[in-house]
Coordinates of C-alpha atoms and ligand atoms in Angstrom, one line a residue:
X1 CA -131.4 88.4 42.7
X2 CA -129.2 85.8 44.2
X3 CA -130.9 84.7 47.5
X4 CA -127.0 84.4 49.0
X5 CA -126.6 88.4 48.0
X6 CA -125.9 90.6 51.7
X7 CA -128.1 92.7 52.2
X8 CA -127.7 96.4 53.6
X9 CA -130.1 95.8 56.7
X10 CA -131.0 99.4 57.7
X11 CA -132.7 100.2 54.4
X12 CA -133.6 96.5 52.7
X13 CA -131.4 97.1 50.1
X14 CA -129.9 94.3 48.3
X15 CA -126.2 93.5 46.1
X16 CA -127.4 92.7 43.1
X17 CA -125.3 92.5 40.2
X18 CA -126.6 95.6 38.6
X19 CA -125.3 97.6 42.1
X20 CA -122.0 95.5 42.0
X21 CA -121.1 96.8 38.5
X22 CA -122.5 100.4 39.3
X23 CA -120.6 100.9 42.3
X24 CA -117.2 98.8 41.3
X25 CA -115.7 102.6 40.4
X26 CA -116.6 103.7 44.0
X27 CA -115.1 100.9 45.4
X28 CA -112.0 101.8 43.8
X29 CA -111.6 105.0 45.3
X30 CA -111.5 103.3 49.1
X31 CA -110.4 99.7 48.6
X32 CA -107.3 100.7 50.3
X33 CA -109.0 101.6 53.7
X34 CA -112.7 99.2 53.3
X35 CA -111.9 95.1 53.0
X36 CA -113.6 93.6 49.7
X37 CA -115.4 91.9 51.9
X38 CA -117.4 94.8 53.7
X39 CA -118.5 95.9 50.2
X40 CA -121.6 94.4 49.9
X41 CA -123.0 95.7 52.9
X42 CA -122.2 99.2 52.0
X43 CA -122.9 99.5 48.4
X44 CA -126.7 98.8 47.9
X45 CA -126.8 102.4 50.2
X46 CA -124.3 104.3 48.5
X47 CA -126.4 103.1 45.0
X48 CA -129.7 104.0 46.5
X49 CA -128.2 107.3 48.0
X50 CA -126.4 108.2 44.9
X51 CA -130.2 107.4 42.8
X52 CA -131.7 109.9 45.7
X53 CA -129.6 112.5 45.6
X54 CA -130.3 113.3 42.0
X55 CA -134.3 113.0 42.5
X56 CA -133.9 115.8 45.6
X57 CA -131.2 117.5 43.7
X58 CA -129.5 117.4 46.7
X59 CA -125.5 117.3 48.0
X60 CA -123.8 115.7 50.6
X61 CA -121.4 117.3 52.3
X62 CA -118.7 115.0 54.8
X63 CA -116.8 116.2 57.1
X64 CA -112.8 115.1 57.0
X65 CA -113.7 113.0 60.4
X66 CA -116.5 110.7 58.2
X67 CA -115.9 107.3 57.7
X68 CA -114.6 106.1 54.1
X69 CA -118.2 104.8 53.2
X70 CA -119.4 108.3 53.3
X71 CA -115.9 110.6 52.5
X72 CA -115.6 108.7 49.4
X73 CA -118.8 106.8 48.6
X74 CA -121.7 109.5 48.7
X75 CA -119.9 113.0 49.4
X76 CA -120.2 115.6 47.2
X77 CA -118.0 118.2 49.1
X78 CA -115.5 117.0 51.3
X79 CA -113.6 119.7 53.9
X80 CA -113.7 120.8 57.5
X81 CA -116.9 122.7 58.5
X82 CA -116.6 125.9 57.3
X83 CA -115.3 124.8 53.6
X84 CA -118.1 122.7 53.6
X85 CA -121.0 125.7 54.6
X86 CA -119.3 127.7 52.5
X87 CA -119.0 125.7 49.3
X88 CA -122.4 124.5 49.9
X89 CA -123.6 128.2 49.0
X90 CA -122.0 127.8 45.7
X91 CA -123.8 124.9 44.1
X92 CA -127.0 124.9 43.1
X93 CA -128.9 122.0 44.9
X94 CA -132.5 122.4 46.7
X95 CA -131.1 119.8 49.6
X96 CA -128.3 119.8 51.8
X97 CA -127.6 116.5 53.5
X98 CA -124.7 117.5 56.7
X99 CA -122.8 114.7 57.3
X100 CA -121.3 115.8 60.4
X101 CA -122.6 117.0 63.0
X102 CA -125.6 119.2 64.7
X103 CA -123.5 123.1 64.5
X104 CA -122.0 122.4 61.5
X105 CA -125.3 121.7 60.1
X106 CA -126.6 124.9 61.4
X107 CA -123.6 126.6 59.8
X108 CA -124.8 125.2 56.8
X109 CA -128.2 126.6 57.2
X110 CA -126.9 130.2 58.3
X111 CA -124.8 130.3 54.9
X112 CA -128.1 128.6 53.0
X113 CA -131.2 129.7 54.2
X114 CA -133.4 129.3 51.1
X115 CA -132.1 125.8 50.7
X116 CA -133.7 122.7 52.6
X117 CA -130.6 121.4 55.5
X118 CA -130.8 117.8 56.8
X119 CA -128.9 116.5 59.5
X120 CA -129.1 112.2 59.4
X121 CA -129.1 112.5 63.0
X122 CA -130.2 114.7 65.1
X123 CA -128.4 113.8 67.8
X124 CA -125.1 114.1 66.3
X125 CA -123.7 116.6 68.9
X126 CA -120.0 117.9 69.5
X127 CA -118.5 118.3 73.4
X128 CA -116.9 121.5 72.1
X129 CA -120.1 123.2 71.2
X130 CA -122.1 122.2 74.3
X131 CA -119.6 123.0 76.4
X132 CA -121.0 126.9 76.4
X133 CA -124.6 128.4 75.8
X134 CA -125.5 131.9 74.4
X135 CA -126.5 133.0 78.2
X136 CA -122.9 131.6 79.5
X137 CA -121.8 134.2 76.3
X138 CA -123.9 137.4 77.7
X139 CA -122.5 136.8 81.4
X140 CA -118.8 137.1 79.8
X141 CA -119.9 140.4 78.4
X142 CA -120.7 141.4 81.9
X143 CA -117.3 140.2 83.6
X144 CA -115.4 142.1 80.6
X145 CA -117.0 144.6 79.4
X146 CA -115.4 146.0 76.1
X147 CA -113.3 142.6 75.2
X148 CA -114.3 141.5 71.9
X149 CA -115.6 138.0 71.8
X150 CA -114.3 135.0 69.4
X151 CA -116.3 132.0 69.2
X152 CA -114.8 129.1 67.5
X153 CA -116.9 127.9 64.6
X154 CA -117.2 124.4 66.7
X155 CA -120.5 126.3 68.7
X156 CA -124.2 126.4 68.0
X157 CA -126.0 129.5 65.9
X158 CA -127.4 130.5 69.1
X159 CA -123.3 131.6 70.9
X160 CA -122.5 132.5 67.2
X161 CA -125.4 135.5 67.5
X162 CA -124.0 136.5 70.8
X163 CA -120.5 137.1 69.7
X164 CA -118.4 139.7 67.5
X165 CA -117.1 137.3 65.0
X166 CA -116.3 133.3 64.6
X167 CA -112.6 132.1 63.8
X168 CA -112.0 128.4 62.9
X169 CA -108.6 126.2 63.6
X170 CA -107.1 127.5 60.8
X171 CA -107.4 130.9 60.5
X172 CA -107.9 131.9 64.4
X173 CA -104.2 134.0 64.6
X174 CA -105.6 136.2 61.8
X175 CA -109.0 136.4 63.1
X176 CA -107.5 137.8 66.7
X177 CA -105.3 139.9 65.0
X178 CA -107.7 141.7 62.9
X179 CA -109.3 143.4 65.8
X180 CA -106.5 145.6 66.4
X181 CA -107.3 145.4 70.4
X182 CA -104.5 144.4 72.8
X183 CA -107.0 141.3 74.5
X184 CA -109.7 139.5 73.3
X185 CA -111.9 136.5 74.6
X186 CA -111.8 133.2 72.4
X187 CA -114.9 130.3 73.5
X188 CA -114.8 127.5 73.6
X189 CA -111.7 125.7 73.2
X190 CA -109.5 126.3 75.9
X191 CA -106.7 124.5 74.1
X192 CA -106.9 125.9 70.8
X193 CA -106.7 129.3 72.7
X194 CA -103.8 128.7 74.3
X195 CA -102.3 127.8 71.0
X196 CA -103.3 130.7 69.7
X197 CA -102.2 133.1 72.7
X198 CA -98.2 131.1 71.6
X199 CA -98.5 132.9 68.0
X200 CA -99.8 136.4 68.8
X201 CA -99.2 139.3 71.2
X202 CA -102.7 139.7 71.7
X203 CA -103.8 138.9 75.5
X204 CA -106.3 135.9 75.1
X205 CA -108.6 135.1 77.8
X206 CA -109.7 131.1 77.2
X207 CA -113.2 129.4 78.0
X208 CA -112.4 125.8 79.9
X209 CA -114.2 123.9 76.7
X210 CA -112.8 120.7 75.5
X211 CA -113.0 118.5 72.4
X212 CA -113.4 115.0 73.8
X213 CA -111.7 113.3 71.3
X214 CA -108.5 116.0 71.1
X215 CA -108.4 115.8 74.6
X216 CA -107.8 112.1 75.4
X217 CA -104.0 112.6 73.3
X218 CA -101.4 112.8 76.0
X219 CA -97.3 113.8 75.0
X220 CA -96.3 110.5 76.2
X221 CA -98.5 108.9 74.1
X222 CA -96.6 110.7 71.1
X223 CA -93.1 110.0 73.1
X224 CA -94.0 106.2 73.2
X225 CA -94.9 106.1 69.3
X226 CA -91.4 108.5 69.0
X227 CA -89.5 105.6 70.6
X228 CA -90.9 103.0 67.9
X229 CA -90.1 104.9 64.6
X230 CA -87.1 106.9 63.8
X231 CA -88.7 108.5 61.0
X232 CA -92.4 109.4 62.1
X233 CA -93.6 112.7 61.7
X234 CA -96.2 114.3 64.0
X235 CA -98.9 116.3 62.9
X236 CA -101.3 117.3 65.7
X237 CA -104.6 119.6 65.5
X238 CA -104.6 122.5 67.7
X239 CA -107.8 121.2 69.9
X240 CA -105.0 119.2 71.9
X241 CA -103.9 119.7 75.0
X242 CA -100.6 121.6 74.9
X243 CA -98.2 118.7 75.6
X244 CA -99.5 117.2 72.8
X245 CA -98.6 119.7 70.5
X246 CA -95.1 120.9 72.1
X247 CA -94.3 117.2 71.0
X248 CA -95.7 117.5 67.4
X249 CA -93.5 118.4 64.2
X250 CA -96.4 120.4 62.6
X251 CA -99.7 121.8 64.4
X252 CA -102.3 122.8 61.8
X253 CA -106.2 122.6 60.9
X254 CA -107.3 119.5 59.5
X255 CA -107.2 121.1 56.1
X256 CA -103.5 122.3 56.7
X257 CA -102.5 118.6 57.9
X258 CA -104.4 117.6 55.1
X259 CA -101.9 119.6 52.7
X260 CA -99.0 119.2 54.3
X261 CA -99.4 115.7 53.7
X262 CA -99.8 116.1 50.4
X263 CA -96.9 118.4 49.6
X264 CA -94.4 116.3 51.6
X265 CA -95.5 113.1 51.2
X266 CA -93.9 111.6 54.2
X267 CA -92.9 107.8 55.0
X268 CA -94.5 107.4 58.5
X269 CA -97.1 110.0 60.0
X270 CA -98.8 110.1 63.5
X271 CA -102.3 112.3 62.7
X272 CA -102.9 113.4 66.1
X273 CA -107.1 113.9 65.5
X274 CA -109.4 112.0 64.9
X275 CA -109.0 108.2 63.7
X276 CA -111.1 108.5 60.5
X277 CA -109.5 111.5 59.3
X278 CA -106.4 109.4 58.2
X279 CA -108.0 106.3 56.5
X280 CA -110.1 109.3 53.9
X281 CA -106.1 110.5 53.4
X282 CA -104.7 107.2 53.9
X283 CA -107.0 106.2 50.5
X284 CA -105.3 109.3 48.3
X285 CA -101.9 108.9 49.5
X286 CA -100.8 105.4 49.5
X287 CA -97.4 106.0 49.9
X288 CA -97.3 107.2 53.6
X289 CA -97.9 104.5 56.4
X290 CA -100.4 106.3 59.3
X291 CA -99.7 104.9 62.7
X292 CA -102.4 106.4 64.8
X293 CA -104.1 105.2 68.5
X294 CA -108.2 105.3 67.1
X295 CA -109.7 107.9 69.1
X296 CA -113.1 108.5 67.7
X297 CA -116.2 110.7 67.5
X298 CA -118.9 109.3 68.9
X299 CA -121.0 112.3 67.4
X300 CA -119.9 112.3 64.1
X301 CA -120.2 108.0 63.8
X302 CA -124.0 108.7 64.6
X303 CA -123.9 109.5 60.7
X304 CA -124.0 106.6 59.0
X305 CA -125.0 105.5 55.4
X306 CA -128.0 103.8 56.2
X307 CA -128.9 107.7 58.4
X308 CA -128.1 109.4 55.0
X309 CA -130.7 107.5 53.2
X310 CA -133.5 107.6 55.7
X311 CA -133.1 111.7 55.4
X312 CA -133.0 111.8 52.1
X313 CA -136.3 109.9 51.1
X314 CA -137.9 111.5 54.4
X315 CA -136.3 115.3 54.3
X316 CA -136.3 115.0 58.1
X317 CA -134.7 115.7 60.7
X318 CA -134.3 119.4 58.9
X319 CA -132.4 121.9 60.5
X320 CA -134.7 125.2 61.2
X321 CA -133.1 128.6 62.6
X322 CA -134.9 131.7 63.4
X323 CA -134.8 134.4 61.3
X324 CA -133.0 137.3 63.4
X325 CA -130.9 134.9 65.7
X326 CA -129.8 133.3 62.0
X327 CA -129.0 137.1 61.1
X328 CA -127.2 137.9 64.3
X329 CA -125.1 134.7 63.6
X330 CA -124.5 135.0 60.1
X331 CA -122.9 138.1 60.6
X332 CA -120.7 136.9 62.9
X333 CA -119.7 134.3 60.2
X334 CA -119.3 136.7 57.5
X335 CA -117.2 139.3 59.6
X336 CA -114.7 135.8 60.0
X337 CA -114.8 135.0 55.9
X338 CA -114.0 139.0 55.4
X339 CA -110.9 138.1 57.4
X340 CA -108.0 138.6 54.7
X341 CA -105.7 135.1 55.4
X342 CA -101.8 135.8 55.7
Ligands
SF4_401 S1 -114.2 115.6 67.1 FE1 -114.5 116.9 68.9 S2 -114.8 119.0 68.1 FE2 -115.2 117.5 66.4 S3 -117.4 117.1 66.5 FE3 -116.4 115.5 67.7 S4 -116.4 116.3 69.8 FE4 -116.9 118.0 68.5

């Protein structure tokens, strides 16, 4: 090994010229969004995890808010964090590695529970989904008695057992509507339930939960950008506050941005979500600029490469749900996927 090689520091891991010419392909898929320069540091992991993956027979699944390194260097599945649980179920590996965070994880687990779940980082919460508990759930039952219950998939296994059925960004309209009951309570994102109460005639009563990343977008903000480019399009995720998305062109799921994107292929786009989520587009569609302020997760960076690894040769932290609160929750889940889209 050449003694002036980088290093990746977290795992000891060194750029040889055997992981140079291994990973050169990898590299290929993301140079637009990683300098040459910060390739060194990352590619002795993504060699070692890619090695690791097939000795555990294991998968990684990335979240669209993962950094580059991950989205396109080790993922498997790629998606938001129901596509992910759910396509997980489909393959046949012994190890899932979640890189996101802490509930999607356990969605993972509730749609897998003979296969072995690792999250990189335990830690790796979400404001959303600790913005309510499973006893904050019961005491709604109590003020309304009757009013179905929604839970947004953004919530831990334990609110997902106490409610009727989960919904996610993009399918939440259909979800409401397919109780057939003139009001229903939706937890725990008070702005993606306002949204929703704009495209149905279904009363919705909202929980005051917030995404901390969603919430920091203000309209001026989008205004100001407005006023520097006559041909920027808008795209905003419906966890913003509702200024944000009155001033937005198109309000979708990450997946729905994510194809709209791709069908219209437009010159200048403002992503209104998180920062990360652009650059893993920005690397497939070269021909649209992305002008975005970086607002990131500070949950979902806790994954990192270097995380990945460590879980993979360790299997720890895994993700462990008991049995008849993963039942109580799974159902929920299931009664969502039964959900015919529009
Ligand atoms: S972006 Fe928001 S909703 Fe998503 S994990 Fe982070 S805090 Fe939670």
């Amino acid at each position: 090994m050449d003694s002036a090689m980088p290093r990746a520091d977290a795992a000891g891991l060194a750029y040889t010229d055997e992981v140079r010419r291994a990973t050169a392909p990898v590299y290929e898929r993301m140079k637009r969004v990683i300098p040459e320069i910060e390739w060194p540091f990352h590619a002795p992991l993504v060699h070692a995890i890619t090695a690791l993956k097939r000795e555990r027979n294991a998968v990684v699944l990335a979240h669209n808010y993962q950094t580059p390194e991950i989205f396109h260097g080790v993922s498997d599945i790629v998606g938001d964090s129901l596509a992910l649980a759910a396509r997980a179920a489909e393959s046949d590996a012994d190890v899932i590695v979640m890189a996101g965070v802490h509930f999607m994880a356990e969605t993972a687990k509730l749609l897998n529970p003979s296969k072995t779940v690792l999250i990189p980082d335990a830690a790796a919460g979400c404001s959303l989904a600790e913005s309510i508990t499973a006893a904050d759930v019961r005491l709604l039952r109590e003020a309304y008695p009757g009013v179905p219950i929604v839970a947004y998939v953004n919530t831990s296994a334990a609110v997902k057992a106490e409610v009727d059925i989960c919904c996610t960004s993009g399918n939440a309209v259909e979800v409401v509507e397919s109780l057939g009951v003139p009001r229903v309570i939706m937890l725990p994102d008070e702005y993606l339930a306002k949204y929703v109460a704009t495209q149905t005639d279904v009363e919705i009563i909202a929980w005051k939960g917030h995404c901390e990343v969603h919430e920091r977008f203000t309209g001026a903000e989008i205004a100001e950008f407005r006023s520097r480019f006559d041909d920027l399009v808008v795209i905003a995720h419906p966890e913003c506050p509702p200024d944000v998305l009155a001033a937005a062109d198109f309000v979708g799921s990450t997946a729905r941005m994510i194809d709209m994107i791709e069908r219209t292929r437009p010159p200048r786009v403002f992503m209104v979500t998180e920062c990360s989520m652009s650059d893993n587009i920005a690397a497939a569609v070269p021909e649209t600029e992305f002008v975005r302020p970086c607002n990131l997760c500070p949950h979902m960076k806790r994954i990192t490469l270097a995380a990945i690894h460590r879980a993979l040769v360790t299997l720890e932290p895994r993700v462990e749900i008991a049995p008849d609160l993963a039942d109580r929750a799974r159902l929920s889940v299931e009664r969502m996927l039964a959900v015919k889209p529009r």
